[in-house]
């Protein structure tokens, strides 16, 4: 007579447990962070720590933001695979003619333009490996290129709603169109980029730091698929024109551009279209972050920020808000820092709110977790084999944070 020994096997009847544990262990640390935040947020709603109505309001508010985030990152990823960024980076290096000061100015302009027009996370995810690969091909030191990318991904993200998720929230709060936000933030943006360029040159690009006088300009890359390259370039350009000149929601403009690019890939390189293109980590992280911040706000953070930020909409209040925003973004992260601060600032204090925006965007360059873009940048640098000294990153970032936020806030006071 056979005996059934299955009940004695380790894990029998609970196979789901080891499988689940194994799955979690295989996840990237940022994936675990995103999932953990979403779980905490859901638990807060289920247990009543966060009432259902405010939670639903937050989810309705970020719905269009998530749609934009998903579509613009897919658009940028596919444009990168079509070599749009490689071609532009090679043009930049060739335009530098082997002279580091000229190359420096062009790299600052390139990284700034990418951040302003295609989102800071796009700069961190796509431009970082392109710049590092360019450095390898032409013998340029990797660290100056890497720091140019990460600093400008943050400090150049003030001008348009598309540049940063925080901008989307701020533009909605003060009822500004993309052109309206640009009309207010153009001088603060120039100030932030100018200070960033100065810090980059002093800390990373000058002769004593980079270790070379000249470089050899690279040859232009040969496109694998010239037709696909042109389609992606036109789609990105059309997206930018649409958000600047037409009164259309950002998510709809990015969706149309993405559909055009996806259709082109479906015809010419169908194998590149994978579910992994969708930025699942961000789509999980953002709702979880909003729910957790709302919960913490309801249980003490709101009162602390009321005292820290005050209600002064004048110049002193703007400096105060920018400083608190920068500090809080480096302790937490720039997105929850903005959300928490926005909830405290009076509805009519538009200057104070925009100063907070400057603080959380341009000031979040001190800690590796100050912004999601910085976290993604560290991951890409590690993957490319570029070593980043955290101590030097923090110290130089502290100088940049204080000077860029101060300069941009003063510039805001001049134009408002």
Coordinates of C-alpha atoms in Angstrom, one line a residue:
X1 CA 0.0 0.0 0.0
X2 CA 1.5 3.4 -1.1
X3 CA 1.7 6.2 1.3
X4 CA 1.4 9.8 0.4
X5 CA 4.4 11.7 1.7
X6 CA 3.5 15.0 0.1
X7 CA 2.4 16.4 3.4
X8 CA 5.9 15.9 4.7
X9 CA 7.7 17.7 1.9
X10 CA 9.1 21.1 2.9
X11 CA 6.9 23.8 1.5
X12 CA 4.1 21.4 0.5
X13 CA 0.8 23.2 0.5
X14 CA 2.4 26.6 0.7
X15 CA 4.3 26.7 -2.6
X16 CA 3.1 30.2 -3.1
X17 CA 5.1 31.5 -0.2
X18 CA 8.6 30.5 -1.5
X19 CA 7.7 31.6 -5.0
X20 CA 6.5 35.0 -3.8
X21 CA 9.7 35.4 -1.7
X22 CA 11.9 34.4 -4.7
X23 CA 10.0 36.9 -6.9
X24 CA 10.5 39.7 -4.4
X25 CA 14.2 39.0 -4.0
X26 CA 14.7 39.2 -7.8
X27 CA 13.2 42.7 -7.9
X28 CA 15.4 45.7 -8.2
X29 CA 15.6 47.7 -4.9
X30 CA 13.7 50.6 -6.6
X31 CA 10.9 48.2 -7.5
X32 CA 10.7 47.0 -3.9
X33 CA 10.5 50.7 -2.8
X34 CA 7.8 51.4 -5.3
X35 CA 5.8 48.4 -4.3
X36 CA 6.3 49.0 -0.6
X37 CA 5.0 52.6 -0.9
X38 CA 1.9 51.6 -2.9
X39 CA 1.2 48.8 -0.3
X40 CA 1.6 51.3 2.6
X41 CA -0.7 53.8 0.8
X42 CA -3.4 51.1 0.2
X43 CA -3.1 50.0 3.8
X44 CA -3.6 53.6 5.0
X45 CA -6.8 53.8 3.0
X46 CA -8.1 50.4 4.1
X47 CA -7.4 51.0 7.7
X48 CA -8.9 54.5 7.7
X49 CA -5.6 56.4 8.4
X50 CA -6.3 58.2 5.1
X51 CA -10.0 58.8 4.4
X52 CA -11.3 57.4 1.2
X53 CA -12.5 60.7 -0.3
X54 CA -9.1 62.5 -0.1
X55 CA -7.4 59.4 -1.5
X56 CA -9.9 59.3 -4.4
X57 CA -9.3 63.0 -5.1
X58 CA -5.5 62.4 -5.2
X59 CA -5.9 59.5 -7.6
X60 CA -8.1 61.6 -9.9
X61 CA -5.6 64.4 -9.8
X62 CA -2.6 62.2 -10.8
X63 CA -4.4 60.2 -13.5
X64 CA -3.5 62.6 -16.3
X65 CA 0.0 62.8 -14.9
X66 CA 0.5 59.1 -15.0
X67 CA -0.8 58.9 -18.6
X68 CA 1.7 61.6 -19.6
X69 CA 4.5 59.9 -17.7
X70 CA 3.9 56.5 -19.3
X71 CA 3.5 57.8 -22.9
X72 CA 6.4 60.3 -22.8
X73 CA 8.9 57.7 -21.4
X74 CA 7.9 55.1 -24.0
X75 CA 8.3 57.8 -26.7
X76 CA 11.7 58.8 -25.4
X77 CA 12.9 55.2 -25.0
X78 CA 11.9 54.3 -28.6
X79 CA 13.4 57.5 -29.9
X80 CA 16.6 56.6 -28.1
X81 CA 16.6 53.1 -29.7
X82 CA 16.2 54.8 -33.1
X83 CA 19.5 56.6 -32.3
X84 CA 18.0 60.1 -32.1
X85 CA 20.1 60.9 -29.0
X86 CA 23.2 59.2 -30.3
X87 CA 23.1 61.3 -33.5
X88 CA 22.6 64.5 -31.5
X89 CA 25.3 63.7 -29.0
X90 CA 27.8 63.0 -31.9
X91 CA 26.8 66.3 -33.5
X92 CA 27.5 68.1 -30.1
X93 CA 30.9 66.4 -29.8
X94 CA 31.8 67.3 -33.4
X95 CA 30.6 70.8 -33.0
X96 CA 33.0 71.2 -30.0
X97 CA 36.0 70.7 -32.5
X98 CA 38.2 69.1 -29.9
X99 CA 38.0 72.1 -27.6
X100 CA 36.8 71.4 -24.1
X101 CA 35.3 74.9 -23.3
X102 CA 33.2 74.7 -26.4
X103 CA 32.2 71.1 -25.8
X104 CA 31.3 72.1 -22.2
X105 CA 28.9 74.8 -23.4
X106 CA 27.3 72.5 -25.9
X107 CA 26.9 69.6 -23.4
X108 CA 25.2 72.1 -20.9
X109 CA 22.9 73.2 -23.7
X110 CA 22.1 69.6 -24.8
X111 CA 21.4 68.3 -21.3
X112 CA 19.3 71.4 -20.5
X113 CA 17.3 71.1 -23.7
X114 CA 16.6 67.4 -23.2
X115 CA 15.4 68.1 -19.6
X116 CA 13.2 71.1 -20.5
X117 CA 11.5 69.4 -23.5
X118 CA 11.4 65.7 -22.6
X119 CA 11.4 65.4 -18.8
X120 CA 14.2 65.1 -16.3
X121 CA 13.7 61.3 -16.0
X122 CA 14.3 61.0 -19.8
X123 CA 17.6 62.8 -19.3
X124 CA 18.6 60.5 -16.5
X125 CA 17.6 57.3 -18.2
X126 CA 18.5 57.9 -21.8
X127 CA 21.0 60.7 -22.0
X128 CA 23.3 59.4 -19.3
X129 CA 24.4 56.2 -21.2
X130 CA 24.7 58.2 -24.4
X131 CA 27.0 60.7 -22.9
X132 CA 29.1 58.1 -21.1
X133 CA 29.4 56.0 -24.3
X134 CA 30.4 59.2 -26.1
X135 CA 33.1 59.8 -23.5
X136 CA 34.4 56.3 -24.0
X137 CA 34.5 56.6 -27.8
X138 CA 36.4 59.9 -27.9
X139 CA 38.5 59.6 -24.7
X140 CA 36.6 62.2 -22.6
X141 CA 36.6 61.7 -18.8
X142 CA 33.3 60.1 -17.8
X143 CA 32.7 62.0 -14.5
X144 CA 32.3 65.5 -16.0
X145 CA 29.8 64.2 -18.6
X146 CA 27.9 62.2 -15.9
X147 CA 27.6 65.2 -13.5
X148 CA 26.5 67.5 -16.3
X149 CA 23.6 65.1 -16.9
X150 CA 22.4 64.6 -13.4
X151 CA 22.7 68.2 -12.2
X152 CA 21.0 69.6 -15.3
X153 CA 18.3 66.9 -15.1
X154 CA 17.3 68.6 -11.9
X155 CA 18.2 72.3 -12.2
X156 CA 17.0 72.6 -15.8
X157 CA 13.5 71.2 -15.0
X158 CA 11.8 74.5 -14.1
X159 CA 10.6 76.0 -17.4
X160 CA 7.8 73.8 -18.8
X161 CA 5.1 71.5 -17.3
X162 CA 6.6 68.7 -19.3
X163 CA 10.0 69.1 -17.6
X164 CA 9.0 67.7 -14.2
X165 CA 6.0 66.1 -12.6
X166 CA 6.1 68.8 -9.9
X167 CA 5.7 71.4 -12.6
X168 CA 2.6 69.7 -13.8
X169 CA 1.1 69.9 -10.3
X170 CA 2.2 73.5 -9.9
X171 CA 0.9 74.6 -13.3
X172 CA -2.5 73.0 -12.5
X173 CA -2.6 74.7 -9.0
X174 CA -1.9 78.2 -10.4
X175 CA -3.8 77.7 -13.7
X176 CA -0.9 78.4 -16.0
X177 CA -0.6 77.0 -19.5
X178 CA 2.8 75.8 -20.8
X179 CA 3.5 79.2 -22.3
X180 CA 2.2 80.9 -19.2
X181 CA 4.6 78.9 -16.9
X182 CA 7.5 79.6 -19.3
X183 CA 6.7 83.3 -19.2
X184 CA 7.1 83.3 -15.4
X185 CA 9.9 80.8 -15.0
X186 CA 12.3 81.8 -17.9
X187 CA 14.5 84.0 -15.8
X188 CA 14.7 81.6 -12.8
X189 CA 15.5 78.8 -15.3
X190 CA 18.3 80.8 -16.9
X191 CA 19.7 81.6 -13.4
X192 CA 19.6 78.0 -12.3
X193 CA 21.3 76.8 -15.5
X194 CA 23.9 79.5 -15.3
X195 CA 24.8 78.7 -11.7
X196 CA 24.9 75.0 -12.5
X197 CA 27.3 75.6 -15.4
X198 CA 29.6 77.6 -13.2
X199 CA 29.6 74.8 -10.5
X200 CA 30.2 72.2 -13.2
X201 CA 33.2 74.0 -14.6
X202 CA 34.8 74.7 -11.2
X203 CA 34.2 71.2 -9.7
X204 CA 34.4 68.9 -12.7
X205 CA 35.3 70.4 -16.1
X206 CA 38.3 72.8 -15.6
X207 CA 41.7 71.6 -16.7
X208 CA 42.8 70.4 -13.3
X209 CA 39.8 68.2 -13.0
X210 CA 39.3 66.7 -16.4
X211 CA 43.0 66.0 -17.1
X212 CA 43.2 66.8 -20.8
X213 CA 43.5 69.8 -23.1
X214 CA 41.8 68.5 -26.2
X215 CA 39.8 65.5 -27.5
X216 CA 39.3 63.9 -30.9
X217 CA 35.8 64.6 -32.4
X218 CA 34.0 61.4 -33.2
X219 CA 32.5 60.3 -36.6
X220 CA 28.8 60.6 -37.0
X221 CA 27.0 57.3 -36.2
X222 CA 25.6 55.4 -39.2
X223 CA 21.8 54.9 -38.5
X224 CA 20.7 51.4 -38.5
X225 CA 17.3 52.5 -39.8
X226 CA 17.3 56.0 -41.3
X227 CA 13.6 56.0 -41.9
X228 CA 12.8 55.1 -38.3
X229 CA 15.3 57.7 -37.1
X230 CA 13.5 60.5 -39.1
X231 CA 10.0 59.4 -38.0
X232 CA 11.1 59.5 -34.3
X233 CA 12.8 62.8 -34.7
X234 CA 9.7 64.3 -36.3
X235 CA 7.4 62.8 -33.7
X236 CA 9.4 64.3 -30.9
X237 CA 9.5 67.7 -32.6
X238 CA 5.8 67.6 -33.2
X239 CA 5.2 66.8 -29.6
X240 CA 7.2 69.8 -28.5
X241 CA 5.4 72.1 -30.9
X242 CA 2.0 70.8 -29.8
X243 CA 2.6 71.5 -26.1
X244 CA 4.1 75.0 -26.8
X245 CA 1.7 76.3 -29.4
X246 CA -1.6 74.4 -29.0
X247 CA -3.9 74.4 -26.0
X248 CA -4.0 70.6 -25.6
X249 CA -3.5 68.4 -22.5
X250 CA 0.1 67.2 -22.2
X251 CA -0.9 63.6 -22.0
X252 CA -2.8 63.7 -25.2
X253 CA 0.1 65.3 -27.1
X254 CA 2.5 62.7 -25.8
X255 CA 0.0 59.9 -26.5
X256 CA -0.3 61.0 -30.2
X257 CA 3.5 61.2 -30.6
X258 CA 3.9 57.8 -28.9
X259 CA 1.3 56.2 -31.1
X260 CA 3.1 57.5 -34.3
X261 CA 6.4 56.1 -33.1
X262 CA 4.9 52.8 -31.9
X263 CA 3.2 52.4 -35.3
X264 CA 6.5 53.0 -37.1
X265 CA 8.2 50.4 -34.9
X266 CA 5.3 47.9 -35.6
X267 CA 6.1 48.2 -39.3
X268 CA 9.9 48.3 -39.2
X269 CA 11.1 46.7 -36.0
X270 CA 8.2 44.9 -34.3
X271 CA 10.6 42.9 -32.1
X272 CA 11.5 46.1 -30.2
X273 CA 7.9 46.6 -28.9
X274 CA 7.8 44.9 -25.5
X275 CA 5.7 45.3 -22.4
X276 CA 9.0 46.2 -20.5
X277 CA 9.0 49.6 -22.4
X278 CA 6.2 50.7 -20.0
X279 CA 7.7 52.4 -16.9
X280 CA 5.9 50.2 -14.5
X281 CA 8.1 51.2 -11.6
X282 CA 7.1 54.9 -11.9
X283 CA 3.4 54.0 -12.4
X284 CA 3.5 52.1 -9.1
X285 CA 5.8 54.5 -7.2
X286 CA 3.9 57.8 -7.9
X287 CA 0.4 56.7 -6.6
X288 CA 2.0 55.1 -3.6
X289 CA 4.1 58.2 -2.9
X290 CA 1.0 60.4 -3.1
X291 CA -1.0 58.3 -0.8
X292 CA 1.8 58.0 1.8
X293 CA 2.4 61.7 1.7
X294 CA -1.3 62.5 2.2
X295 CA -1.4 60.1 5.1
X296 CA 1.7 61.6 6.8
X297 CA 0.2 65.1 6.1
X298 CA -2.9 64.1 8.0
X299 CA -0.9 62.9 11.0
X300 CA 1.5 65.7 11.9
X301 CA 3.6 66.8 8.9
X302 CA 1.1 69.4 7.8
X303 CA 1.3 71.3 11.1
X304 CA 5.1 71.2 11.0
X305 CA 5.2 72.6 7.5
X306 CA 2.6 75.3 8.4
X307 CA 5.1 76.7 10.9
X308 CA 8.1 76.1 8.6
X309 CA 6.7 77.7 5.4
X310 CA 4.5 80.5 6.9
X311 CA 2.2 82.4 4.6
X312 CA 4.3 85.3 3.4
X313 CA 3.9 85.7 -0.4
X314 CA 6.7 88.4 -0.6
X315 CA 10.4 88.0 -1.2
X316 CA 11.3 86.7 2.3
X317 CA 8.5 84.2 2.1
X318 CA 9.7 83.0 -1.3
X319 CA 13.2 82.5 0.0
X320 CA 11.9 80.7 3.0
X321 CA 9.7 78.4 0.9
X322 CA 12.5 77.6 -1.6
X323 CA 14.8 76.7 1.3
X324 CA 12.3 74.5 3.0
X325 CA 11.5 72.8 -0.3
X326 CA 15.1 72.1 -1.1
X327 CA 15.8 70.8 2.4
X328 CA 12.7 68.6 2.5
X329 CA 13.4 67.2 -1.0
X330 CA 16.8 66.0 0.0
X331 CA 15.4 64.4 3.2
X332 CA 12.5 62.7 1.5
X333 CA 12.3 63.2 -2.3
X334 CA 11.3 66.2 -4.4
X335 CA 7.9 64.9 -5.4
X336 CA 6.5 64.2 -1.9
X337 CA 8.2 67.4 -0.7
X338 CA 6.3 69.4 -3.2
X339 CA 3.0 67.7 -2.5
X340 CA 3.4 68.2 1.2
X341 CA 4.4 71.9 0.8
X342 CA 1.7 72.7 -1.7
X343 CA -1.0 71.5 0.7
X344 CA 0.2 74.1 3.2
X345 CA 0.7 77.2 1.0
X346 CA -2.4 79.4 0.8
X347 CA -4.3 79.1 -2.5
X348 CA -3.6 82.7 -3.6
X349 CA 0.1 82.7 -2.8
X350 CA 1.3 81.9 -6.3
X351 CA 4.8 83.4 -5.8
X352 CA 5.4 81.4 -2.7
X353 CA 4.2 78.2 -4.5
X354 CA 6.6 78.8 -7.4
X355 CA 9.4 79.4 -5.0
X356 CA 8.7 76.1 -3.4
X357 CA 8.8 74.6 -6.9
X358 CA 12.3 76.1 -7.4
X359 CA 13.4 74.6 -4.1
X360 CA 12.2 71.1 -4.8
X361 CA 13.5 71.0 -8.4
X362 CA 16.8 72.9 -8.4
X363 CA 17.6 72.1 -4.8
X364 CA 17.2 68.3 -4.8
X365 CA 20.8 67.6 -5.9
X366 CA 22.5 66.9 -2.5
X367 CA 21.4 63.3 -1.7
X368 CA 21.2 60.4 -4.1
X369 CA 17.4 60.0 -3.3
X370 CA 16.6 63.7 -3.7
X371 CA 14.8 63.0 -7.0
X372 CA 13.8 59.9 -8.9
X373 CA 16.0 61.1 -11.8
X374 CA 19.1 61.0 -9.5
X375 CA 18.3 57.5 -8.4
X376 CA 17.9 56.4 -12.0
X377 CA 21.1 58.2 -12.9
X378 CA 23.1 56.4 -10.1
X379 CA 21.7 53.1 -11.4
X380 CA 22.8 53.9 -15.0
X381 CA 26.2 55.0 -14.0
X382 CA 26.7 51.8 -12.0
X383 CA 25.6 49.7 -15.0
X384 CA 28.0 51.6 -17.3
X385 CA 30.9 51.1 -14.8
X386 CA 31.3 54.7 -13.8
X387 CA 32.3 55.2 -10.2
X388 CA 30.7 58.1 -8.3
X389 CA 32.1 59.2 -5.0
X390 CA 29.1 59.8 -2.8
X391 CA 31.0 62.1 -0.5
X392 CA 32.1 64.4 -3.4
X393 CA 28.6 64.2 -4.9
X394 CA 27.0 65.4 -1.6
X395 CA 29.5 68.2 -0.9
X396 CA 29.5 69.7 -4.4
X397 CA 25.7 69.2 -4.6
X398 CA 25.2 71.1 -1.4
X399 CA 27.1 74.1 -2.9
X400 CA 25.0 73.9 -6.1
X401 CA 21.7 73.5 -4.2
X402 CA 22.3 76.6 -2.1
X403 CA 23.5 78.8 -4.9
X404 CA 21.1 77.7 -7.7
X405 CA 18.0 77.9 -5.5
X406 CA 19.0 81.3 -4.2
X407 CA 19.8 82.7 -7.7
X408 CA 16.6 81.2 -9.2
X409 CA 14.4 82.5 -6.4
X410 CA 15.9 86.0 -6.7
X411 CA 15.2 85.8 -10.4
X412 CA 11.6 84.8 -9.7
X413 CA 11.2 87.9 -7.5
X414 CA 12.4 90.1 -10.4
X415 CA 9.8 88.8 -12.9
X416 CA 6.8 88.5 -10.6

